[in-house]
N, CA, C and O atoms as a Tinker XYZ file with bonds, in Angstrom:
   300  protein
     1  N    -42.851000  -26.895000   24.182000    73     2
     2  CA   -42.827000  -28.322000   24.392000    64     1     3
     3  C    -43.959000  -28.758000   25.321000    63     2     4     5
     4  O    -44.474000  -29.869000   25.196000    81     3
     5  N    -44.345000  -27.887000   26.248000    73     3     6
     6  CA   -45.435000  -28.216000   27.162000    64     5     7
     7  C    -46.761000  -28.358000   26.424000    63     6     8     9
     8  O    -47.603000  -29.170000   26.807000    81     7
     9  N    -46.948000  -27.571000   25.371000    73     7    10
    10  CA   -48.187000  -27.639000   24.605000    64     9    11
    11  C    -48.279000  -28.978000   23.879000    63    10    12    13
    12  O    -49.347000  -29.589000   23.838000    81    11
    13  N    -47.172000  -29.437000   23.308000    73    11    14
    14  CA   -47.154000  -30.717000   22.614000    64    13    15
    15  C    -47.409000  -31.866000   23.589000    63    14    16    17
    16  O    -48.132000  -32.807000   23.262000    81    15
    17  N    -46.825000  -31.795000   24.773000    73    15    18
    18  CA   -47.058000  -32.819000   25.788000    64    17    19
    19  C    -48.534000  -32.855000   26.186000    63    18    20    21
    20  O    -49.115000  -33.930000   26.332000    81    19
    21  N    -49.132000  -31.689000   26.359000    73    19    22
    22  CA   -50.545000  -31.607000   26.711000    64    21    23
    23  C    -51.414000  -32.192000   25.610000    63    22    24    25
    24  O    -52.390000  -32.884000   25.900000    81    23
    25  N    -51.082000  -31.931000   24.362000    73    23    26
    26  CA   -51.849000  -32.494000   23.248000    64    25    27
    27  C    -51.732000  -34.015000   23.194000    63    26    28    29
    28  O    -52.711000  -34.702000   22.902000    81    27
    29  N    -50.546000  -34.540000   23.471000    73    27    30
    30  CA   -50.369000  -35.993000   23.478000    64    29    31
    31  C    -51.150000  -36.625000   24.624000    63    30    32    33
    32  O    -51.733000  -37.696000   24.457000    81    31
    33  N    -51.167000  -35.978000   25.779000    73    31    34
    34  CA   -51.940000  -36.490000   26.914000    64    33    35
    35  C    -53.432000  -36.469000   26.583000    63    34    36    37
    36  O    -54.144000  -37.424000   26.895000    81    35
    37  N    -53.910000  -35.404000   25.962000    73    35    38
    38  CA   -55.324000  -35.339000   25.578000    64    37    39
    39  C    -55.675000  -36.399000   24.542000    63    38    40    41
    40  O    -56.751000  -36.994000   24.604000    81    39
    41  N    -54.779000  -36.640000   23.594000    73    39    42
    42  CA   -54.982000  -37.701000   22.606000    64    41    43
    43  C    -55.014000  -39.062000   23.292000    63    42    44    45
    44  O    -55.838000  -39.915000   22.960000    81    43
    45  N    -54.115000  -39.257000   24.247000    73    43    46
    46  CA   -54.071000  -40.499000   25.014000    64    45    47
    47  C    -55.389000  -40.733000   25.757000    63    46    48    49
    48  O    -55.922000  -41.842000   25.746000    81    47
    49  N    -55.906000  -39.700000   26.393000    73    47    50
    50  CA   -57.170000  -39.824000   27.115000    64    49    51
    51  C    -58.340000  -40.082000   26.175000    63    50    52    53
    52  O    -59.247000  -40.847000   26.503000    81    51
    53  N    -58.320000  -39.446000   25.010000    73    51    54
    54  CA   -59.367000  -39.678000   24.014000    64    53    55
    55  C    -59.351000  -41.104000   23.498000    63    54    56    57
    56  O    -60.402000  -41.732000   23.368000    81    55
    57  N    -58.164000  -41.621000   23.203000    73    55    58
    58  CA   -58.038000  -43.000000   22.733000    64    57    59
    59  C    -58.470000  -43.967000   23.832000    63    58    60    61
    60  O    -59.123000  -44.970000   23.546000    81    59
    61  N    -58.116000  -43.682000   25.072000    73    59    62
    62  CA   -58.509000  -44.546000   26.186000    64    61    63
    63  C    -60.029000  -44.588000   26.331000    63    62    64    65
    64  O    -60.608000  -45.658000   26.513000    81    63
    65  N    -60.668000  -43.430000   26.251000    73    63    66
    66  CA   -62.123000  -43.383000   26.355000    64    65    67
    67  C    -62.808000  -44.120000   25.213000    63    66    68    69
    68  O    -63.772000  -44.853000   25.432000    81    67
    69  N    -62.315000  -43.928000   24.006000    73    67    70
    70  CA   -62.890000  -44.608000   22.848000    64    69    71
    71  C    -62.663000  -46.114000   22.926000    63    70    72    73
    72  O    -63.526000  -46.896000   22.527000    81    71
    73  N    -61.520000  -46.516000   23.433000    73    71    74
    74  CA   -61.223000  -47.937000   23.587000    64    73    75
    75  C    -62.171000  -48.580000   24.600000    63    74    76    77
    76  O    -62.668000  -49.682000   24.366000    81    75
    77  N    -62.420000  -47.919000   25.695000    73    75    78
    78  CA   -63.369000  -48.431000   26.694000    64    77    79
    79  C    -64.759000  -48.546000   26.086000    63    78    80    81
    80  O    -65.448000  -49.546000   26.286000    81    79
    81  N    -65.169000  -47.529000   25.348000    73    79    82
    82  CA   -66.487000  -47.546000   24.715000    64    81    83
    83  C    -66.616000  -48.709000   23.730000    63    82    84    85
    84  O    -67.625000  -49.414000   23.734000    81    83
    85  N    -65.607000  -48.911000   22.893000    73    83    86
    86  CA   -65.671000  -49.982000   21.901000    64    85    87
    87  C    -65.691000  -51.357000   22.547000    63    86    88    89
    88  O    -66.374000  -52.258000   22.060000    81    87
    89  N    -64.963000  -51.529000   23.617000    73    87    90
    90  CA   -64.976000  -52.818000   24.309000    64    89    91
    91  C    -66.346000  -53.079000   24.921000    63    90    92    93
    92  O    -66.832000  -54.210000   24.897000    81    91
    93  N    -66.963000  -52.056000   25.462000    73    91    94
    94  CA   -68.257000  -52.241000   26.123000    64    93    95
    95  C    -69.409000  -52.482000   25.157000    63    94    96    97
    96  O    -70.377000  -53.151000   25.519000    81    95
    97  N    -69.332000  -51.949000   23.923000    73    95    98
    98  CA   -70.453000  -52.144000   22.999000    64    97    99
    99  C    -70.368000  -53.446000   22.226000    63    98   100   101
   100  O    -71.328000  -53.826000   21.556000    81    99
   101  N    -69.240000  -54.141000   22.304000    73    99   102
   102  CA   -69.127000  -55.408000   21.589000    64   101   103
   103  C    -69.945000  -56.478000   22.279000    63   102   104   105
   104  O    -70.034000  -56.523000   23.506000    81   103
   105  N    -70.548000  -57.348000   21.461000    73   103   106
   106  CA   -71.335000  -58.446000   22.009000    64   105   107
   107  C    -70.400000  -59.578000   22.421000    63   106   108   109
   108  O    -69.442000  -59.887000   21.712000    81   107
   109  N    -70.678000  -60.192000   23.565000    73   107   110
   110  CA   -69.831000  -61.316000   23.982000    64   109   111
   111  C    -70.063000  -62.531000   23.096000    63   110   112   113
   112  O    -71.150000  -62.706000   22.545000    81   111
   113  N    -69.054000  -63.360000   22.960000    73   111   114
   114  CA   -69.210000  -64.600000   22.195000    64   113   115
   115  C    -70.083000  -65.552000   22.997000    63   114   116   117
   116  O    -70.016000  -65.585000   24.226000    81   115
   117  N    -70.900000  -66.324000   22.293000    73   115   118
   118  CA   -71.827000  -67.249000   22.927000    64   117   119
   119  C    -71.306000  -68.674000   22.802000    63   118   120   121
   120  O    -70.551000  -68.991000   21.883000    81   119
   121  N    -71.708000  -69.513000   23.718000    73   119   122
   122  CA   -71.370000  -70.924000   23.637000    64   121   123
   123  C    -70.503000  -71.369000   24.788000    63   122   124   125
   124  O    -69.689000  -70.605000   25.306000    81   123
   125  N    -70.686000  -72.620000   25.184000    73   123   126
   126  CA   -69.915000  -73.164000   26.293000    64   125   127
   127  C    -68.484000  -73.472000   25.873000    63   126   128   129
   128  O    -67.593000  -73.525000   26.720000    81   127
   129  N    -68.252000  -73.676000   24.586000    73   127   130
   130  CA   -66.911000  -73.981000   24.106000    64   129   131
   131  C    -65.955000  -72.825000   24.328000    63   130   132   133
   132  O    -64.756000  -73.034000   24.511000    81   131
   133  N    -66.476000  -71.607000   24.313000    73   131   134
   134  CA   -65.641000  -70.436000   24.536000    64   133   135
   135  C    -65.090000  -70.403000   25.954000    63   134   136   137
   136  O    -63.983000  -69.916000   26.183000    81   135
   137  N    -65.854000  -70.916000   26.895000    73   135   138
   138  CA   -65.409000  -70.894000   28.279000    64   137   139
   139  C    -64.232000  -71.838000   28.505000    63   138   140   141
   140  O    -63.374000  -71.589000   29.352000    81   139
   141  N    -64.206000  -72.900000   27.751000    73   139   142
   142  CA   -63.158000  -73.898000   27.923000    64   141   143
   143  C    -62.007000  -73.706000   26.930000    63   142   144   145
   144  O    -61.062000  -74.494000   26.922000    81   143
   145  N    -62.078000  -72.684000   26.109000    73   143   146
   146  CA   -61.014000  -72.426000   25.159000    64   145   147
   147  C    -61.087000  -73.282000   23.914000    63   146   148   149
   148  O    -60.082000  -73.451000   23.225000    81   147
   149  N    -62.258000  -73.828000   23.609000    73   147   150
   150  CA   -62.391000  -74.730000   22.471000    64   149   151
   151  C    -62.855000  -74.017000   21.207000    63   150   152   153
   152  O    -63.157000  -74.667000   20.206000    81   151
   153  N    -62.914000  -72.705000   21.239000    73   151   154
   154  CA   -63.378000  -71.969000   20.068000    64   153   155
   155  C    -62.281000  -71.937000   19.013000    63   154   156   157
   156  O    -61.178000  -71.455000   19.269000    81   155
   157  N    -62.588000  -72.456000   17.819000    73   155   158
   158  CA   -61.604000  -72.510000   16.740000    64   157   159
   159  C    -61.519000  -71.189000   15.988000    63   158   160   161
   160  O    -60.502000  -70.894000   15.359000    81   159
   161  N    -62.586000  -70.392000   16.050000    73   159   162
   162  CA   -62.619000  -69.143000   15.286000    64   161   163
   163  C    -62.534000  -67.920000   16.192000    63   162   164   165
   164  O    -63.318000  -66.980000   16.060000    81   163
   165  N    -61.585000  -67.942000   17.102000    73   163   166
   166  CA   -61.434000  -66.853000   18.065000    64   165   167
   167  C    -61.118000  -65.532000   17.385000    63   166   168   169
   168  O    -61.652000  -64.494000   17.777000    81   167
   169  N    -60.263000  -65.553000   16.378000    73   167   170
   170  CA   -59.830000  -64.324000   15.738000    64   169   171
   171  C    -60.467000  -64.118000   14.379000    63   170   172   173
   172  O    -59.967000  -63.309000   13.597000    81   171
   173  N    -61.541000  -64.806000   14.065000    73   171   174
   174  CA   -62.167000  -64.648000   12.758000    64   173   175
   175  C    -63.561000  -64.049000   12.896000    63   174   176   177
   176  O    -64.553000  -64.684000   12.535000    81   175
   177  N    -63.637000  -62.836000   13.414000    73   175   178
   178  CA   -64.911000  -62.138000   13.536000    64   177   179
   179  C    -65.321000  -61.594000   12.169000    63   178   180   181
   180  O    -64.468000  -61.257000   11.347000    81   179
   181  N    -66.627000  -61.512000   11.932000    73   179   182
   182  CA   -67.107000  -61.083000   10.615000    64   181   183
   183  C    -68.129000  -59.966000   10.759000    63   182   184   185
   184  O    -68.676000  -59.745000   11.839000    81   183
   185  N    -68.378000  -59.271000    9.666000    73   183   186
   186  CA   -69.402000  -58.247000    9.633000    64   185   187
   187  C    -69.044000  -57.041000   10.486000    63   186   188   189
   188  O    -67.876000  -56.671000   10.607000    81   187
   189  N    -70.071000  -56.434000   11.077000    73   187   190
   190  CA   -69.866000  -55.258000   11.919000    64   189   191
   191  C    -69.017000  -55.610000   13.120000    63   190   192   193
   192  O    -68.167000  -54.825000   13.539000    81   191
   193  N    -69.243000  -56.783000   13.674000    73   191   194
   194  CA   -68.460000  -57.213000   14.833000    64   193   195
   195  C    -66.986000  -57.319000   14.477000    63   194   196   197
   196  O    -66.123000  -56.970000   15.282000    81   195
   197  N    -66.695000  -57.798000   13.277000    73   195   198
   198  CA   -65.309000  -57.885000   12.837000    64   197   199
   199  C    -64.669000  -56.519000   12.710000    63   198   200   201
   200  O    -63.506000  -56.339000   13.070000    81   199
   201  N    -65.422000  -55.554000   12.200000    73   199   202
   202  CA   -64.917000  -54.190000   12.085000    64   201   203
   203  C    -64.644000  -53.578000   13.442000    63   202   204   205
   204  O    -63.631000  -52.906000   13.630000    81   203
   205  N    -65.546000  -53.807000   14.394000    73   203   206
   206  CA   -65.339000  -53.303000   15.750000    64   205   207
   207  C    -64.132000  -53.973000   16.388000    63   206   208   209
   208  O    -63.363000  -53.336000   17.107000    81   207
   209  N    -63.976000  -55.261000   16.119000    73   207   210
   210  CA   -62.834000  -55.991000   16.667000    64   209   211
   211  C    -61.525000  -55.427000   16.119000    63   210   212   213
   212  O    -60.579000  -55.196000   16.873000    81   211
   213  N    -61.474000  -55.208000   14.819000    73   211   214
   214  CA   -60.251000  -54.678000   14.206000    64   213   215
   215  C    -59.953000  -53.271000   14.713000    63   214   216   217
   216  O    -58.802000  -52.943000   15.003000    81   215
   217  N    -60.988000  -52.444000   14.820000    73   215   218
   218  CA   -60.799000  -51.082000   15.325000    64   217   219
   219  C    -60.317000  -51.106000   16.775000    63   218   220   221
   220  O    -59.491000  -50.283000   17.171000    81   219
   221  N    -60.831000  -52.046000   17.565000    73   219   222
   222  CA   -60.399000  -52.176000   18.946000    64   221   223
   223  C    -58.925000  -52.573000   19.023000    63   222   224   225
   224  O    -58.184000  -52.069000   19.867000    81   223
   225  N    -58.507000  -53.474000   18.142000    73   223   226
   226  CA   -57.097000  -53.886000   18.122000    64   225   227
   227  C    -56.206000  -52.712000   17.737000    63   226   228   229
   228  O    -55.163000  -52.493000   18.354000    81   227
   229  N    -56.613000  -51.955000   16.716000    73   227   230
   230  CA   -55.824000  -50.797000   16.268000    64   229   231
   231  C    -55.731000  -49.761000   17.380000    63   230   232   233
   232  O    -54.654000  -49.225000   17.643000    81   231
   233  N    -56.856000  -49.476000   18.036000    73   231   234
   234  CA   -56.829000  -48.504000   19.127000    64   233   235
   235  C    -56.005000  -49.008000   20.314000    63   234   236   237
   236  O    -55.380000  -48.212000   21.014000    81   235
   237  N    -55.999000  -50.313000   20.543000    73   235   238
   238  CA   -55.165000  -50.872000   21.605000    64   237   239
   239  C    -53.686000  -50.669000   21.314000    63   238   240   241
   240  O    -52.908000  -50.364000   22.218000    81   239
   241  N    -53.297000  -50.836000   20.051000    73   239   242
   242  CA   -51.901000  -50.619000   19.667000    64   241   243
   243  C    -51.538000  -49.142000   19.793000    63   242   244   245
   244  O    -50.456000  -48.807000   20.274000    81   243
   245  N    -52.449000  -48.250000   19.357000    73   243   246
   246  CA   -52.209000  -46.809000   19.479000    64   245   247
   247  C    -52.108000  -46.418000   20.951000    63   246   248   249
   248  O    -51.253000  -45.615000   21.326000    81   247
   249  N    -52.975000  -46.981000   21.781000    73   247   250
   250  CA   -52.947000  -46.716000   23.218000    64   249   251
   251  C    -51.602000  -47.132000   23.829000    63   250   252   253
   252  O    -51.006000  -46.389000   24.609000    81   251
   253  N    -51.140000  -48.327000   23.463000    73   251   254
   254  CA   -49.864000  -48.806000   23.993000    64   253   255
   255  C    -48.697000  -47.936000   23.522000    63   254   256   257
   256  O    -47.782000  -47.648000   24.294000    81   255
   257  N    -48.732000  -47.520000   22.258000    73   255   258
   258  CA   -47.656000  -46.669000   21.728000    64   257   259
   259  C    -47.642000  -45.311000   22.423000    63   258   260   261
   260  O    -46.578000  -44.792000   22.759000    81   259
   261  N    -48.834000  -44.734000   22.640000    73   259   262
   262  CA   -48.899000  -43.450000   23.332000    64   261   263
   263  C    -48.459000  -43.579000   24.791000    63   262   264   265
   264  O    -47.813000  -42.678000   25.327000    81   263
   265  N    -48.805000  -44.695000   25.433000    73   263   266
   266  CA   -48.373000  -44.913000   26.821000    64   265   267
   267  C    -46.850000  -45.011000   26.895000    63   266   268   269
   268  O    -46.226000  -44.463000   27.803000    81   267
   269  N    -46.265000  -45.716000   25.930000    73   267   270
   270  CA   -44.799000  -45.807000   25.888000    64   269   271
   271  C    -44.169000  -44.450000   25.637000    63   270   272   273
   272  O    -43.172000  -44.094000   26.265000    81   271
   273  N    -44.755000  -43.688000   24.712000    73   271   274
   274  CA   -44.248000  -42.347000   24.407000    64   273   275
   275  C    -44.313000  -41.444000   25.625000    63   274   276   277
   276  O    -43.352000  -40.737000   25.931000    81   275
   277  N    -45.452000  -41.465000   26.328000    73   275   278
   278  CA   -45.589000  -40.621000   27.517000    64   277   279
   279  C    -44.672000  -41.081000   28.639000    63   278   280   281
   280  O    -44.187000  -40.264000   29.421000    81   279
   281  N    -44.433000  -42.383000   28.722000    73   279   282
   282  CA   -43.538000  -42.903000   29.754000    64   281   283
   283  C    -42.076000  -42.510000   29.517000    63   282   284   285
   284  O    -41.313000  -42.310000   30.462000    81   283
   285  N    -41.706000  -42.406000   28.251000    73   283   286
   286  CA   -40.323000  -42.075000   27.928000    64   285   287
   287  C    -40.090000  -40.581000   27.706000    63   286   288   289
   288  O    -38.954000  -40.147000   27.519000    81   287
   289  N    -41.165000  -39.798000   27.727000    73   287   290
   290  CA   -41.068000  -38.352000   27.473000    64   289   291
   291  C    -40.333000  -37.672000   28.628000    63   290   292   293
   292  O    -40.750000  -37.783000   29.780000    81   291
   293  N    -39.251000  -36.976000   28.324000    73   291   294
   294  CA   -38.538000  -36.260000   29.403000    64   293   295
   295  C    -39.352000  -35.051000   29.877000    63   294   296   297
   296  O    -39.881000  -34.286000   29.070000    81   295
   297  N    -39.440000  -34.899000   31.193000    73   295   298
   298  CA   -40.228000  -33.779000   31.728000    64   297   299
   299  C    -39.324000  -32.727000   32.272000    63   298   300
   300  O    -39.795000  -31.703000   32.767000    81   299
């Protein structure tokens, strides 16, 4: 059981590192409307940026699920 826990922790760390990397390589949205919350297309990213956005969301969900799993794992 210790080996499985170690593998889950390593997977968690890998997902965390990849998530940080993906967030840092994304280009920020431009425009003054974004600062005031007036952007109508907040969730409609397109092209490569859209793919990075979707991958970031998926990795965020995986990260949260792994954090919950590790938090509830009996030691």
